[in-house]
Amino acid sequence: MEGTPRGNVALVVENDPTDDARRLGDWLTGGGLTLDVVRPHAGDPLPADLDGYAALVVMGGEQDAFPGESGERASPWFDALEGLLRKAVRHKVPTLAVCLGAQLLAQAHGGTVERSTEGPEIGVKLVARRDVADNDPIFAAVPFAPDVLQWHRDTIVELPVNAVLLAASTHYPVQAFRVGGSAWGLQFHIECDTEMFAAWAMDGVATLADLGIDPIEMLEQVDAAQDDVAEVWRPFAERFAAVALGRTPHGEGGQRSLPLLGPR
């Protein structure tokens, strides 16, 4: 599979109907990719492998990446999806995984995901790009502290041994990382527009109240940040598309440069 032509089709796995590719999908198609969207939450089967695909994109969702106390997965397709994520890294199929997708990417390669002791992280936030990102083909041009949109309660407390930390924040140390040479995980969201975020806020109104977050004020901040998010993350998505299409070399695999165990 490695080294064979893969065309321009990206497999997009939608884990939850509340989190589609949205703006990210538009940016990827603008970069030259065609999207093949699979919705296992609606009964679509996952492919057994990635033959013929130029890239793999895995979206977020409300589920936990880790098994529950009974050992059951939150969604029955997660084992197969983690298998695809391992195949993607093994065969160097460029991969972009968002929020839950990033947690599954880390877990598929030996990382650890847990409920955060810091509580949910929600709203417009900043993440800090690490110096090692200067050597990354799609993160090198990301500014030092870009705006991102957050909505998650779980966190990656330990990255796989072959992962490189690319962005961090104070309370959630793992914000972006790369596994091997061409699989990127983002804990934050770059795909959602204000409408999507408003739907999350409506469903999560009790959570916002518990956190003391005013939903109207938060949505005003989200709407105001949309242009800044697009300014950074649209070119980022286009650089990922360029990697998938063979126009930009893959990154180099490597060991992480610092311990990544967070609070448990």
XYZ file of C-alpha atoms in Angstrom:
264
model
C 0.000 0.000 0.000
C 2.782 2.418 0.923
C 4.150 4.281 -2.074
C 1.175 3.490 -4.330
C -0.948 6.271 -5.864
C -3.962 7.130 -3.742
C -5.754 9.780 -5.793
C -7.350 12.743 -4.090
C -10.106 11.209 -1.947
C -10.075 11.673 1.823
C -12.081 9.307 3.997
C -13.945 11.379 6.598
C -15.305 9.451 9.590
C -18.176 11.263 11.312
C -18.556 9.798 14.802
C -21.496 11.918 15.919
C -24.211 13.797 13.999
C -23.439 16.931 16.044
C -19.879 17.193 14.684
C -19.560 17.082 10.912
C -16.564 18.387 8.969
C -18.292 21.725 8.264
C -15.686 24.459 7.680
C -12.805 21.988 7.802
C -14.457 20.052 4.990
C -14.723 23.208 2.903
C -11.057 24.008 3.504
C -9.937 20.494 2.598
C -11.905 20.497 -0.653
C -10.493 23.954 -1.350
C -7.069 22.349 -0.992
C -7.870 19.804 -3.694
C -9.278 16.838 -1.778
C -12.583 15.110 -2.452
C -14.393 13.926 0.671
C -15.924 10.480 1.130
C -17.957 10.890 4.338
C -18.777 7.745 6.312
C -21.250 8.008 9.183
C -21.005 4.914 11.397
C -23.389 6.564 13.877
C -26.028 6.232 11.131
C -25.098 2.651 10.294
C -22.497 3.197 7.571
C -19.791 0.507 7.682
C -16.168 1.521 8.000
C -13.897 0.267 5.227
C -11.552 -2.542 6.170
C -8.516 -0.611 4.964
C -7.465 2.673 3.374
C -6.651 1.423 -0.120
C -7.351 4.170 -2.637
C -7.609 6.945 -0.049
C -5.271 9.920 -0.030
C -6.057 10.807 3.587
C -8.049 9.910 6.674
C -9.965 12.531 8.688
C -11.628 11.529 11.972
C -14.093 13.913 13.582
C -15.219 14.433 17.176
C -18.268 13.496 19.185
C -19.835 13.358 22.614
C -18.593 9.840 23.349
C -15.689 8.879 25.600
C -12.743 7.407 23.733
C -11.939 5.048 26.610
C -14.039 2.032 27.650
C -16.520 2.371 30.491
C -16.334 0.522 33.801
C -17.929 -2.515 32.171
C -15.211 -2.560 29.508
C -17.642 -1.696 26.719
C -16.786 0.986 24.179
C -19.029 4.042 23.926
C -19.598 3.250 20.242
C -19.375 -0.212 18.684
C -17.196 0.912 15.772
C -14.370 2.368 17.893
C -12.262 -0.808 17.819
C -12.430 -0.895 14.008
C -11.732 2.839 13.805
C -8.658 2.514 15.988
C -7.560 -0.281 13.672
C -7.870 2.105 10.704
C -5.865 4.722 12.601
C -3.084 2.195 13.165
C -3.129 1.219 9.497
C -2.956 4.885 8.503
C 0.210 5.414 10.523
C 1.727 2.107 9.413
C 1.121 2.869 5.732
C 1.813 6.604 6.037
C -1.647 7.708 4.951
C -1.902 11.359 6.064
C -4.371 11.593 8.926
C -6.077 14.487 10.685
C -8.016 13.664 13.864
C -10.112 16.218 15.774
C -11.037 16.140 19.495
C -12.528 12.650 20.053
C -10.720 11.630 16.871
C -7.417 12.816 18.363
C -8.092 10.891 21.557
C -8.767 7.734 19.532
C -5.583 8.341 17.518
C -3.538 8.569 20.720
C -5.239 5.583 22.310
C -4.848 3.442 19.177
C -1.076 3.816 19.487
C -0.706 3.192 23.196
C -1.601 6.580 24.655
C -3.958 7.126 27.576
C -7.195 9.126 27.634
C -9.085 9.911 30.834
C -11.754 12.206 32.220
C -9.997 15.473 32.971
C -9.570 16.409 36.596
C -9.693 20.040 35.450
C -13.296 19.752 34.320
C -14.664 20.630 30.860
C -12.790 23.080 28.639
C -15.294 25.142 26.676
C -15.209 28.281 24.547
C -12.631 30.395 22.740
C -9.166 29.597 24.053
C -5.511 29.983 23.142
C -3.036 27.159 22.711
C 0.738 27.526 22.598
C 2.681 26.082 19.685
C 5.872 24.346 20.801
C 9.283 25.022 19.234
C 9.460 21.490 17.814
C 6.545 22.439 15.549
C 9.035 24.488 13.505
C 10.028 21.192 11.884
C 6.506 20.045 11.142
C 5.220 20.364 7.551
C 1.777 21.677 8.505
C 2.346 23.203 11.961
C 5.455 25.253 11.186
C 3.432 28.209 9.876
C 0.942 28.217 12.778
C 1.463 31.306 14.970
C 2.747 30.976 18.533
C -0.644 31.314 20.284
C -3.559 30.820 17.880
C -7.244 31.051 18.740
C -9.079 27.738 18.891
C -12.547 26.566 19.878
C -12.809 24.073 22.719
C -15.522 21.741 23.927
C -14.299 18.621 25.696
C -14.262 16.995 29.111
C -11.704 14.232 28.496
C -7.996 14.680 28.002
C -4.981 12.803 26.715
C -2.833 12.246 29.796
C -0.133 10.243 28.036
C 0.881 10.324 24.389
C 2.177 7.327 22.441
C 5.948 6.854 22.626
C 6.330 7.757 18.931
C 4.340 10.986 19.234
C 5.601 14.567 19.085
C 3.823 17.251 21.109
C 3.143 20.252 18.867
C 0.885 22.494 20.987
C -0.038 22.687 24.650
C -1.930 24.711 27.250
C -1.631 25.107 30.996
C -4.445 22.877 32.230
C -4.672 20.539 29.213
C -1.049 19.796 28.280
C -1.788 17.854 25.084
C -3.494 20.130 22.544
C -1.893 18.989 19.286
C 0.497 16.204 18.384
C 1.811 14.088 15.548
C 2.155 10.307 15.560
C 4.875 9.083 13.223
C 5.431 11.226 10.173
C 1.931 12.067 8.973
C -0.853 11.604 11.527
C -1.943 14.756 13.370
C -4.277 15.025 16.346
C -6.004 18.219 17.518
C -7.712 18.270 20.917
C -9.479 21.486 19.923
C -12.046 22.165 17.206
C -11.293 23.978 13.955
C -14.299 22.678 12.024
C -17.248 24.291 13.755
C -19.024 27.453 12.759
C -21.139 29.504 15.166
C -24.285 27.543 14.302
C -22.655 24.248 15.286
C -21.272 25.697 18.499
C -24.696 27.157 19.348
C -26.246 23.697 18.990
C -23.638 22.322 21.395
C -24.433 25.149 23.818
C -28.139 24.372 23.653
C -27.502 20.698 24.419
C -24.978 21.576 27.117
C -26.829 24.384 28.862
C -26.651 22.590 32.230
C -22.893 22.135 31.875
C -22.451 25.810 31.051
C -24.514 26.770 34.091
C -22.377 24.541 36.333
C -19.250 26.250 34.986
C -20.712 29.732 35.383
C -20.498 30.393 31.638
C -23.040 32.768 30.127
C -24.084 31.054 26.862
C -24.965 34.299 25.054
C -21.656 35.911 25.940
C -19.781 32.754 24.990
C -21.497 32.532 21.584
C -20.714 36.185 20.918
C -17.052 35.389 21.578
C -17.222 32.317 19.339
C -18.773 34.330 16.523
C -16.191 37.105 16.906
C -13.354 34.551 16.755
C -14.487 32.860 13.528
C -12.393 35.036 11.213
C -9.279 34.624 13.371
C -9.791 30.859 13.498
C -10.154 30.722 9.713
C -7.077 32.903 9.184
C -4.893 30.312 10.913
C -6.619 27.003 10.392
C -7.778 27.282 6.799
C -4.147 27.444 5.560
C -3.354 24.661 8.033
C -6.047 22.454 6.455
C -4.787 23.347 2.987
C -1.249 22.344 4.007
C -2.630 19.016 5.222
C -4.327 18.566 1.854
C -1.019 19.329 0.144
C 0.671 16.589 2.192
C -2.127 14.158 1.297
C -1.780 14.988 -2.392
C 1.994 14.559 -2.320
C 2.758 18.235 -2.900
C 4.472 18.621 0.493
C 6.753 16.019 2.106
C 5.567 14.186 5.210
C 7.007 15.005 8.594
C 9.721 12.996 10.237
C 8.891 10.472 12.919
C 10.497 11.076 16.266
C 10.372 10.758 19.993
C 8.601 13.294 22.118
C 10.910 15.742 23.835
C 9.409 15.893 27.349
C 7.278 13.846 29.739
C 3.603 14.120 28.875
C 1.927 12.737 31.942
C -0.743 15.124 33.103
C -2.793 15.149 36.286
C -4.796 11.981 36.761
